[in-house]
Short mmCIF file of C-alpha atoms in Angstrom, two decimals:
data_model
loop_
_atom_site.label_atom_id
_atom_site.label_comp_id
_atom_site.label_asym_id
_atom_site.label_seq_id
_atom_site.Cartn_x
_atom_site.Cartn_y
_atom_site.Cartn_z
CA MET A 1 19.31 -18.69 1.71
CA LEU A 2 16.29 -16.43 2.26
CA THR A 3 18.59 -13.41 2.43
CA LEU A 4 20.30 -14.46 -0.79
CA ILE A 5 16.93 -14.79 -2.50
CA VAL A 6 15.72 -11.34 -1.39
CA PHE A 7 18.95 -9.49 -2.14
CA GLY A 8 19.66 -11.74 -5.14
CA LEU A 9 16.93 -9.88 -6.99
CA LEU A 10 18.56 -6.54 -6.23
CA LEU A 11 22.01 -7.78 -7.25
CA SER A 12 20.56 -9.33 -10.42
CA GLY A 13 19.01 -5.97 -11.25
CA CYS A 14 22.41 -4.30 -10.85
CA LEU A 15 23.98 -6.94 -13.08
CA ALA A 16 21.28 -6.47 -15.74
CA TRP A 17 21.82 -2.71 -15.63
CA PHE A 18 25.60 -2.73 -16.00
CA ALA A 19 25.91 -5.77 -18.30
CA ASP A 20 23.20 -4.73 -20.77
CA ASN A 21 24.56 -4.73 -24.35
CA LYS A 22 28.03 -5.77 -23.15
CA VAL A 23 29.82 -8.57 -25.03
CA LEU A 24 31.08 -11.55 -23.04
CA LEU A 25 32.85 -14.46 -24.77
CA GLY A 26 31.43 -13.31 -28.08
CA ILE A 27 27.85 -13.21 -26.70
CA LYS A 28 25.96 -9.93 -26.48
CA LEU A 29 24.33 -9.78 -23.04
CA GLN A 30 20.80 -8.43 -22.76
CA ALA A 31 19.14 -7.18 -19.59
CA LYS A 32 15.86 -8.95 -20.30
CA TRP A 33 17.49 -12.38 -20.60
CA LEU A 34 19.60 -11.82 -17.48
CA SER A 35 16.52 -10.68 -15.52
CA LEU A 36 14.40 -13.61 -16.67
CA LEU A 37 17.13 -16.11 -15.81
CA ALA A 38 17.66 -14.53 -12.38
CA VAL A 39 13.96 -14.60 -11.48
CA LEU A 40 13.57 -18.23 -12.62
CA VAL A 41 16.65 -19.37 -10.67
CA LEU A 42 15.70 -17.47 -7.50
CA SER A 43 12.10 -18.67 -7.62
CA CYS A 44 13.34 -22.28 -7.86
CA CYS A 45 15.65 -21.62 -4.90
CA PHE A 46 12.73 -20.30 -2.86
CA LEU A 47 10.53 -23.30 -3.68
CA LEU A 48 13.37 -25.65 -2.71
CA LEU A 49 13.91 -23.71 0.52
CA VAL A 50 10.25 -24.12 1.51
CA TYR A 51 9.93 -27.70 0.27
CA CYS A 52 13.10 -28.94 1.95
CA SER A 53 12.48 -27.09 5.21
CA GLU A 54 11.22 -29.14 8.15
CA LYS A 55 9.58 -26.11 9.74
CA ASN A 56 5.84 -25.92 10.37
CA PHE A 57 4.72 -22.84 8.50
CA GLN A 58 1.32 -22.62 10.15
CA GLN A 59 3.08 -20.22 12.51
CA LEU A 60 5.80 -17.69 11.77
CA GLN A 61 9.15 -19.48 11.43
CA LEU A 62 12.26 -17.39 11.99
CA PHE A 63 15.01 -17.75 9.36
CA ALA A 64 17.39 -14.99 10.38
CA ARG A 65 17.78 -12.60 13.31
CA VAL A 66 21.05 -10.74 13.73
CA PRO A 67 21.78 -7.29 15.20
CA TRP A 68 21.67 -4.50 12.63
CA ILE A 69 21.57 -1.10 14.40
CA ARG A 70 22.64 -2.02 17.91
CA SER A 71 22.09 1.37 19.52
CA PHE A 72 18.33 1.09 18.88
CA ASN A 73 18.06 -2.71 19.17
CA ILE A 74 17.08 -2.94 15.51
CA ASP A 75 17.60 -6.41 14.08
CA TYR A 76 17.83 -7.90 10.62
CA ALA A 77 15.02 -10.45 11.08
CA LEU A 78 13.29 -12.52 8.38
CA ALA A 79 10.54 -15.09 8.89
CA LEU A 80 8.01 -17.02 6.82
CA ASP A 81 4.60 -18.53 7.31
CA GLN A 82 1.95 -19.86 4.95
CA LEU A 83 0.54 -16.39 4.23
CA SER A 84 3.90 -14.90 3.24
CA ILE A 85 4.90 -18.02 1.28
CA THR A 86 1.68 -17.82 -0.77
CA LEU A 87 2.25 -14.15 -1.61
CA ILE A 88 5.95 -14.64 -2.41
CA ILE A 89 5.11 -17.42 -4.88
CA LEU A 90 2.56 -15.07 -6.49
CA THR A 91 5.26 -12.38 -6.62
CA PHE A 92 7.77 -14.61 -8.40
CA PHE A 93 5.14 -15.79 -10.89
CA LEU A 94 4.11 -12.25 -11.77
CA ALA A 95 7.77 -11.18 -11.93
CA VAL A 96 8.18 -13.58 -14.85
CA ILE A 97 5.00 -12.18 -16.44
CA CYS A 98 6.29 -8.59 -16.02
CA ILE A 99 9.57 -9.44 -17.76
CA LEU A 100 7.77 -11.18 -20.62
CA VAL A 101 5.30 -8.32 -21.22
CA SER A 102 8.25 -5.89 -21.27
CA TRP A 103 10.16 -7.98 -23.81
CA GLN A 104 9.40 -5.77 -26.82
CA GLU A 105 7.66 -2.80 -25.19
CA ILE A 106 10.73 -1.38 -23.42
CA GLN A 107 13.26 -0.09 -25.95
CA LYS A 108 15.01 2.74 -24.11
CA LYS A 109 17.28 2.48 -21.07
CA THR A 110 16.51 -1.23 -20.87
CA GLY A 111 19.23 -2.02 -18.34
CA PHE A 112 18.04 0.69 -15.95
CA TYR A 113 14.43 -0.44 -16.46
CA TYR A 114 15.09 -4.04 -15.45
CA PHE A 115 17.14 -2.83 -12.48
CA ASN A 116 14.13 -0.86 -11.22
CA LEU A 117 11.77 -3.75 -11.91
CA LEU A 118 13.85 -6.27 -9.97
CA ALA A 119 14.56 -3.75 -7.19
CA THR A 120 10.80 -3.31 -6.72
CA PHE A 121 10.33 -7.07 -6.48
CA ALA A 122 13.20 -7.27 -3.99
CA GLY A 123 11.42 -4.70 -1.80
CA ILE A 124 8.15 -6.62 -2.05
CA LEU A 125 9.81 -9.88 -1.01
CA GLY A 126 11.39 -8.05 1.93
CA VAL A 127 7.99 -6.72 3.00
CA PHE A 128 6.57 -10.25 3.03
CA CYS A 129 9.55 -11.62 5.03
CA ALA A 130 10.55 -8.89 7.49
CA VAL A 131 9.53 -9.30 11.13
CA ASP A 132 11.60 -6.45 12.54
CA MET A 133 9.35 -3.45 12.02
CA PHE A 134 12.14 -1.02 11.17
CA LEU A 135 13.39 -3.50 8.56
CA PHE A 136 9.80 -3.83 7.33
CA PHE A 137 9.61 -0.05 6.91
CA PHE A 138 12.96 -0.09 5.10
CA PHE A 139 11.68 -2.61 2.55
CA TRP A 140 8.37 -0.70 2.33
CA GLU A 141 10.35 2.33 1.17
CA VAL A 142 12.54 0.23 -1.14
CA MET A 143 9.38 -0.61 -3.10
CA LEU A 144 8.48 3.04 -3.53
CA LEU A 145 11.46 4.60 -5.31
CA PRO A 146 11.99 2.14 -8.21
CA MET A 147 8.23 1.89 -8.79
CA THR A 148 8.06 5.68 -9.04
CA ALA A 149 10.93 5.59 -11.54
CA ILE A 150 9.18 2.95 -13.66
CA ILE A 151 6.12 5.19 -13.98
CA ALA A 152 8.05 8.44 -14.47
CA VAL A 153 10.60 7.22 -17.04
CA TRP A 154 8.76 4.58 -19.09
CA GLY A 155 5.14 5.65 -18.61
CA HIS A 156 2.75 7.36 -21.00
CA GLU A 157 1.93 11.00 -21.70
CA LYS A 158 1.05 12.14 -18.12
CA ARG A 159 3.62 9.93 -16.42
CA TYR A 160 5.28 12.65 -14.31
CA PHE A 161 2.00 13.72 -12.74
CA ALA A 162 1.04 10.10 -12.00
CA ALA A 163 4.47 9.27 -10.56
CA VAL A 164 4.53 12.30 -8.25
CA LYS A 165 0.98 11.61 -7.07
CA PHE A 166 1.84 7.97 -6.36
CA PHE A 167 4.98 9.05 -4.46
CA ILE A 168 3.20 11.66 -2.33
CA PHE A 169 0.29 9.41 -1.36
CA THR A 170 2.57 6.53 -0.43
CA GLN A 171 5.21 8.64 1.32
CA VAL A 172 2.80 10.63 3.50
CA SER A 173 0.96 7.50 4.62
CA SER A 174 4.30 5.73 5.23
CA LEU A 175 5.37 8.52 7.59
CA LEU A 176 2.24 7.93 9.67
CA MET A 177 3.22 4.27 9.91
CA LEU A 178 6.78 5.23 10.90
CA VAL A 179 5.42 7.35 13.76
CA ALA A 180 3.32 4.39 14.92
CA ILE A 181 6.34 2.05 14.68
CA ILE A 182 8.49 4.36 16.82
CA ALA A 183 5.65 4.74 19.33
CA MET A 184 5.32 0.96 19.61
CA ALA A 185 9.07 0.60 20.23
CA TYR A 186 8.84 3.28 22.94
CA ILE A 187 5.92 1.50 24.61
CA HIS A 188 7.97 -1.71 24.60
CA GLN A 189 10.77 0.17 26.35
CA GLN A 190 8.36 1.52 28.95
CA GLN A 191 6.99 -1.94 29.72
CA THR A 192 10.20 -4.01 29.54
CA GLY A 193 13.07 -1.55 29.82
CA ASP A 194 14.41 -2.28 26.33
CA LEU A 195 13.71 -0.79 22.92
CA SER A 196 12.48 -3.42 20.46
CA PHE A 197 11.22 -3.32 16.89
CA TYR A 198 10.77 -7.10 16.77
CA TYR A 199 7.24 -8.05 15.70
CA GLN A 200 6.83 -11.02 18.04
CA ASP A 201 7.99 -8.93 21.01
CA TRP A 202 5.22 -6.50 20.20
CA LEU A 203 2.62 -9.27 20.29
CA MET A 204 3.33 -9.60 24.02
CA LEU A 205 2.65 -5.94 24.80
CA ASP A 206 -0.30 -4.80 26.89
CA ILE A 207 -1.43 -1.55 25.28
CA LYS A 208 -4.28 0.57 26.62
CA LEU A 209 -7.23 0.56 24.24
CA ASP A 210 -7.35 4.33 23.75
CA VAL A 211 -3.64 4.35 22.78
CA ALA A 212 -3.98 1.22 20.64
CA GLN A 213 -6.72 2.84 18.58
CA TYR A 214 -4.45 5.70 17.51
CA LEU A 215 -1.52 3.40 16.80
CA MET A 216 -3.76 1.09 14.80
CA LEU A 217 -4.89 4.03 12.68
CA GLY A 218 -1.27 4.86 11.82
CA PHE A 219 -0.81 1.39 10.35
CA PHE A 220 -4.32 1.22 8.87
CA ILE A 221 -4.01 4.43 6.86
CA ALA A 222 -0.67 3.35 5.34
CA PHE A 223 -2.06 -0.02 4.31
CA ALA A 224 -5.42 1.39 3.17
CA VAL A 225 -3.58 3.73 0.79
CA LYS A 226 -1.67 0.80 -0.68
CA LEU A 227 -4.78 -1.42 -0.90
CA PRO A 228 -6.28 1.12 -1.98
CA SER A 229 -9.53 2.00 -0.24
CA VAL A 230 -11.86 4.94 -0.70
CA PRO A 231 -11.18 7.81 0.08
CA VAL A 232 -7.39 7.38 -0.34
CA HIS A 233 -7.60 5.65 -3.71
CA SER A 234 -7.21 8.44 -6.26
CA TRP A 235 -3.52 7.74 -6.98
CA LEU A 236 -4.32 4.29 -8.39
CA PRO A 237 -6.23 5.09 -11.63
CA ASP A 238 -3.60 7.66 -12.66
CA ALA A 239 -0.67 5.37 -11.82
CA HIS A 240 -2.21 2.41 -13.65
CA THR A 241 -3.14 4.44 -16.70
CA GLN A 242 0.25 6.07 -17.14
CA ALA A 243 2.50 3.16 -16.13
CA PRO A 244 3.99 0.83 -18.75
CA THR A 245 2.31 -2.56 -19.03
CA ALA A 246 4.66 -4.28 -16.58
CA GLY A 247 4.19 -1.40 -14.13
CA SER A 248 0.43 -1.92 -14.20
CA VAL A 249 0.82 -5.69 -13.78
CA LEU A 250 3.19 -5.10 -10.87
CA LEU A 251 0.92 -2.54 -9.20
CA ALA A 252 -2.30 -4.52 -9.47
CA GLY A 253 -0.86 -8.00 -9.14
CA VAL A 254 1.51 -7.60 -6.20
CA LEU A 255 1.91 -4.08 -4.83
CA LEU A 256 -1.73 -3.78 -3.75
CA LYS A 257 -1.36 -7.10 -1.91
CA THR A 258 1.25 -5.58 0.39
CA GLY A 259 -1.55 -3.39 1.76
CA ALA A 260 -3.79 -6.39 2.42
CA TYR A 261 -0.86 -8.29 3.93
CA GLY A 262 -0.15 -5.39 6.27
CA LEU A 263 -3.77 -5.26 7.42
CA ILE A 264 -3.72 -8.96 8.27
CA ARG A 265 -0.24 -9.23 9.76
CA PHE A 266 0.04 -5.99 11.70
CA VAL A 267 -3.32 -4.26 12.14
CA ILE A 268 -5.43 -7.30 13.06
CA PHE A 269 -2.80 -9.22 15.05
CA LEU A 270 -1.12 -6.32 16.88
CA PHE A 271 -4.33 -4.46 17.75
CA PRO A 272 -7.12 -7.07 17.90
CA GLN A 273 -9.48 -5.16 20.21
CA ALA A 274 -8.91 -1.78 18.53
CA SER A 275 -9.41 -3.41 15.11
CA GLU A 276 -12.64 -5.02 16.23
CA ASN A 277 -13.94 -1.68 17.47
CA PHE A 278 -12.91 -0.06 14.18
CA ALA A 279 -14.43 -2.87 12.08
CA PRO A 280 -17.80 -1.15 11.33
CA ILE A 281 -15.96 1.85 9.86
CA ALA A 282 -13.54 -0.34 7.90
CA VAL A 283 -16.37 -2.47 6.54
CA THR A 284 -18.31 0.64 5.52
CA LEU A 285 -15.25 1.92 3.63
CA ALA A 286 -14.90 -1.53 2.01
CA VAL A 287 -18.51 -1.57 0.79
CA ILE A 288 -18.18 1.99 -0.54
CA SER A 289 -15.01 0.93 -2.36
CA ILE A 290 -16.77 -2.08 -3.90
CA ILE A 291 -19.74 -0.11 -5.22
CA TYR A 292 -17.82 3.06 -6.12
CA GLY A 293 -15.09 1.11 -7.93
CA ALA A 294 -17.64 -0.84 -9.97
CA LYS A 295 -19.62 2.30 -10.84
CA MET A 296 -16.52 4.23 -11.90
CA ALA A 297 -15.20 1.29 -13.91
CA PHE A 298 -18.43 1.26 -15.91
CA ALA A 299 -17.99 4.99 -16.68
CA GLN A 300 -14.50 4.69 -18.19
CA ASN A 301 -13.52 4.78 -21.86
CA ASP A 302 -9.84 4.07 -21.16
CA PHE A 303 -9.10 0.30 -21.07
CA LYS A 304 -6.48 0.53 -18.31
CA ARG A 305 -8.42 3.06 -16.26
CA LEU A 306 -11.45 0.75 -16.31
CA VAL A 307 -9.37 -2.16 -14.99
CA ALA A 308 -7.80 0.14 -12.38
CA TYR A 309 -11.18 1.08 -10.93
CA SER A 310 -12.19 -2.58 -10.98
CA SER A 311 -9.16 -3.26 -8.76
CA ILE A 312 -10.50 -0.81 -6.18
CA SER A 313 -13.78 -2.73 -6.21
CA HIS A 314 -12.16 -6.17 -5.92
CA MET A 315 -9.81 -5.15 -3.11
CA GLY A 316 -12.84 -3.85 -1.24
CA PHE A 317 -13.91 -7.49 -0.86
CA VAL A 318 -10.55 -8.20 0.78
CA MET A 319 -10.97 -5.44 3.37
CA LEU A 320 -14.56 -6.52 4.00
CA ALA A 321 -13.40 -10.08 4.67
CA ILE A 322 -10.44 -9.10 6.86
CA PHE A 323 -12.50 -6.94 9.20
CA SER A 324 -15.29 -9.51 9.51
CA PHE A 325 -13.20 -11.52 11.98
CA ASN A 326 -14.61 -14.72 10.53
CA GLU A 327 -12.62 -17.80 9.52
CA ILE A 328 -14.46 -18.35 6.22
CA ALA A 329 -14.11 -14.68 5.31
CA TYR A 330 -10.38 -14.78 6.07
CA GLN A 331 -9.94 -17.68 3.69
CA GLY A 332 -11.93 -15.77 1.10
CA ALA A 333 -9.58 -12.81 1.54
CA ILE A 334 -6.53 -14.97 0.79
CA VAL A 335 -8.11 -16.52 -2.32
CA THR A 336 -9.33 -13.11 -3.52
CA MET A 337 -5.87 -11.60 -3.11
CA VAL A 338 -4.28 -14.30 -5.27
CA ALA A 339 -7.14 -14.44 -7.77
CA HIS A 340 -7.19 -10.68 -8.24
CA GLY A 341 -3.43 -10.68 -8.66
CA LEU A 342 -3.78 -13.12 -11.55
CA SER A 343 -6.92 -11.72 -13.21
CA SER A 344 -5.90 -8.05 -13.02
CA ALA A 345 -2.42 -8.92 -14.28
CA ALA A 346 -4.07 -10.73 -17.18
CA LEU A 347 -6.28 -7.78 -18.11
CA PHE A 348 -3.41 -5.29 -17.91
CA ALA A 349 -1.21 -7.60 -19.98
CA LEU A 350 -4.03 -7.76 -22.55
CA ALA A 351 -4.29 -3.95 -22.48
CA GLY A 352 -0.57 -3.71 -23.24
CA ILE A 353 -0.84 -6.24 -26.06
CA ILE A 354 -3.67 -4.26 -27.66
CA TYR A 355 -1.87 -0.93 -27.13
CA GLN A 356 1.17 -2.20 -29.03
CA ARG A 357 -1.10 -2.87 -32.02
CA VAL A 358 -3.45 0.12 -32.11
CA HIS A 359 -1.44 2.65 -30.02
CA SER A 360 -4.53 3.64 -28.09
CA ARG A 361 -6.17 2.73 -24.79
CA ASN A 362 -9.50 4.31 -25.74
CA LEU A 363 -12.34 1.81 -26.14
CA THR A 364 -13.89 3.96 -28.88
CA ASP A 365 -10.84 3.22 -31.04
CA MET A 366 -11.38 -0.51 -30.65
CA GLY A 367 -14.06 -2.97 -31.68
CA GLY A 368 -14.41 -6.11 -33.75
CA PHE A 369 -10.95 -7.43 -32.89
CA TRP A 370 -12.31 -10.97 -32.61
CA GLN A 371 -12.54 -11.30 -36.40
CA SER A 372 -8.84 -10.70 -37.04
CA ALA A 373 -7.52 -11.94 -33.66
CA PRO A 374 -9.73 -14.79 -32.40
CA ARG A 375 -7.13 -16.14 -29.97
CA MET A 376 -6.85 -12.72 -28.37
CA GLY A 377 -10.64 -12.52 -28.21
CA GLY A 378 -10.91 -15.91 -26.54
CA PHE A 379 -8.44 -14.94 -23.83
CA GLY A 380 -10.17 -11.56 -23.48
CA LEU A 381 -13.52 -13.26 -22.85
CA ALA A 382 -11.97 -15.63 -20.29
CA PHE A 383 -10.26 -12.80 -18.41
CA ALA A 384 -13.43 -10.69 -18.42
CA ALA A 385 -15.32 -13.70 -17.04
CA ALA A 386 -12.71 -14.06 -14.30
CA ALA A 387 -13.12 -10.38 -13.42
CA PHE A 388 -16.87 -10.72 -12.80
CA GLY A 389 -16.48 -13.99 -10.87
CA LEU A 390 -17.57 -16.74 -13.23
CA PRO A 391 -17.88 -20.06 -11.32
CA GLY A 392 -14.95 -22.30 -12.13
CA LEU A 393 -12.44 -19.46 -11.95
CA ALA A 394 -10.54 -18.35 -8.85
CA ASN A 395 -12.25 -14.97 -8.35
CA PHE A 396 -15.62 -16.66 -7.79
CA VAL A 397 -14.29 -18.77 -4.92
CA GLY A 398 -12.62 -15.85 -3.20
CA GLU A 399 -15.54 -13.45 -3.42
CA PHE A 400 -18.09 -16.14 -2.52
CA LEU A 401 -16.19 -17.12 0.64
CA SER A 402 -15.65 -13.47 1.54
CA LEU A 403 -19.36 -12.69 1.28
CA VAL A 404 -20.51 -15.88 3.02
CA GLY A 405 -18.15 -15.30 5.93
CA ALA A 406 -18.84 -11.58 6.22
CA PHE A 407 -22.63 -12.16 6.04
CA GLN A 408 -22.50 -13.88 9.42
CA VAL A 409 -21.18 -10.67 10.99
CA PHE A 410 -22.39 -7.77 8.79
CA PRO A 411 -25.45 -9.06 6.88
CA ILE A 412 -26.77 -5.65 5.79
CA MET A 413 -23.38 -4.50 4.54
CA VAL A 414 -22.88 -7.71 2.59
CA ILE A 415 -26.20 -7.23 0.81
CA PHE A 416 -24.95 -3.89 -0.49
CA ALA A 417 -21.52 -5.37 -1.26
CA ALA A 418 -23.18 -8.02 -3.41
CA LEU A 419 -24.27 -5.21 -5.74
CA GLY A 420 -20.62 -4.95 -6.68
CA LEU A 421 -20.83 -8.42 -8.22
CA ILE A 422 -23.60 -7.20 -10.51
CA GLY A 423 -21.57 -4.11 -11.35
CA SER A 424 -18.49 -6.21 -12.16
CA ALA A 425 -20.49 -8.30 -14.64
CA ILE A 426 -21.68 -5.11 -16.34
CA TYR A 427 -18.30 -3.39 -16.73
CA ALA A 428 -16.54 -6.62 -17.70
CA MET A 429 -19.00 -7.27 -20.51
CA VAL A 430 -18.85 -3.64 -21.63
CA LEU A 431 -15.07 -3.95 -21.79
CA PHE A 432 -15.22 -7.17 -23.80
CA GLN A 433 -17.94 -6.02 -26.20
CA ASN A 434 -16.33 -2.65 -26.93
CA THR A 435 -12.99 -4.32 -27.61
CA PHE A 436 -13.81 -7.52 -29.48
CA GLN A 437 -17.41 -7.33 -30.73
CA GLY A 438 -19.13 -5.14 -33.29
CA VAL A 439 -17.90 -3.79 -36.61
CA PRO A 440 -14.11 -4.14 -36.93
CA SER A 441 -12.42 -0.77 -36.50
CA LYS A 442 -9.18 -2.15 -37.94
CA LEU A 443 -7.41 -5.43 -38.48
CA VAL A 444 -4.99 -6.41 -35.73
CA GLU A 445 -2.38 -9.11 -35.55
CA ASP A 446 -3.28 -12.10 -33.38
CA LEU A 447 -1.23 -13.18 -30.37
CA SER A 448 2.37 -14.19 -30.87
CA LEU A 449 3.85 -17.27 -29.20
CA ARG A 450 5.27 -15.18 -26.35
CA GLU A 451 1.90 -13.51 -25.76
CA ILE A 452 0.10 -16.87 -25.88
CA CYS A 453 2.48 -18.14 -23.18
CA ILE A 454 1.70 -15.10 -21.01
CA CYS A 455 -2.07 -15.40 -21.37
CA SER A 456 -2.14 -19.20 -21.12
CA SER A 457 -0.14 -19.32 -17.89
CA LEU A 458 -2.44 -16.75 -16.25
CA LEU A 459 -5.62 -18.46 -17.47
CA VAL A 460 -4.46 -21.94 -16.42
CA SER A 461 -3.62 -20.60 -12.94
CA LEU A 462 -7.10 -19.04 -12.62
CA ILE A 463 -8.75 -22.30 -13.69
CA ILE A 464 -6.67 -24.50 -11.39
CA LEU A 465 -7.35 -22.31 -8.35
CA GLY A 466 -11.02 -22.04 -9.35
CA LEU A 467 -11.47 -25.81 -9.54
CA TYR A 468 -9.10 -26.75 -6.71
CA PRO A 469 -9.20 -23.85 -4.23
CA ASN A 470 -7.96 -26.14 -1.43
CA ILE A 471 -4.48 -25.53 -2.84
CA LEU A 472 -4.78 -22.14 -1.12
CA LEU A 473 -7.38 -22.85 1.55
CA ARG A 474 -5.41 -25.56 3.33
CA TYR A 475 -2.50 -23.15 3.68
CA SER A 476 -4.45 -20.03 4.58
CA PHE A 477 -6.32 -21.85 7.34
CA GLY A 478 -3.42 -22.05 9.76
CA ALA A 479 -1.87 -18.71 8.86
CA LEU A 480 -4.93 -16.69 9.83
CA LEU A 481 -6.01 -18.32 13.06
#
């Protein structure tokens, strides 16, 4: 069932591509409807799989392990625990949002577009499920190609530059991870006599600290690029700015979370001592990312570029929490990952909605939209409040727990990191005021029913997780201990 869900997305993408605009039984098939139906059906299948399973997901539970490439002892192995289940549910939810925001925006090569979109989500689901490290790397690469195509084909004016930059950054860092994966398999052969790429076999290895530090860096760099963290962050603002709306939602909402997931699952668990020794450097990079991202966000005039830099700042809190080796901070990291996925997706969706009306991302071309579009303004205010961590919304819980937990380990660093909260309030209010307040630059149409559904679902999710964070905390507790 888990295999069918993962590859069902890829097959659904192929179906949407080849069946787009074909007539069946007198009905004209459309890729967007086929994609939406596929995602809804597969998400329901996944929820039923988890709900009906009698497995205890506080630990990794194996769902499939069969030989794949026998000569190298590479297996097709999928497993789930509470961490991966949480992120897969977020992925399915944002997949629906991506399809809805693309409903009218994508007018050319629609079949091929939805194929790439669903193929990217298939790769992401594989990343969250794979426990054979070669299979994990395979799915990691599956994410890369269709996402590059989405930026390059359906992006804005500098899309080719942004797509190539995204590809190079991700590919080079992925090759470092591949070297580390092969080295780990070789070490397993030295210690046991057999090659193995199986994650839980690697947990049993006894690796010398000086070797573990280099191997850990191979994984860390790949995941830090995806997170992204300063100084390997520069691909993100360009990719976000030039990508279509769904591409930005996908990048910020889910793709960045694969980097955080990799840090937790592989860096911390496979190399605990090396990670602890590296923690001061990682935390320093996290604090720099928080402050730098907030400062650069404040300096932007481009709506999407501002939100992109804010993502660098918010994901800095995740790295800070992960490398604090503190239970409260770990829980804060999980909540922040989900909350940022929702709030950044909301802001990018709003950016796309505005762009369709005024055909500009420049804040100087906006202003006074509240008068002609009050519903849009209300959602804009709520999403800006979520971005700067208003109590009652999910971001506040995640960042508060991250700082409280990290303060017990790195008090001085956390004091500086807290400046990022002040910076986020400044750039979020600047974004809102320049867009919705002041003298109206032009009259814009208010939200349609489809757009209200998109914004409402994201806002309701942020409120529910902000008021009832135990929905996430009770699951993240077991997964991170």
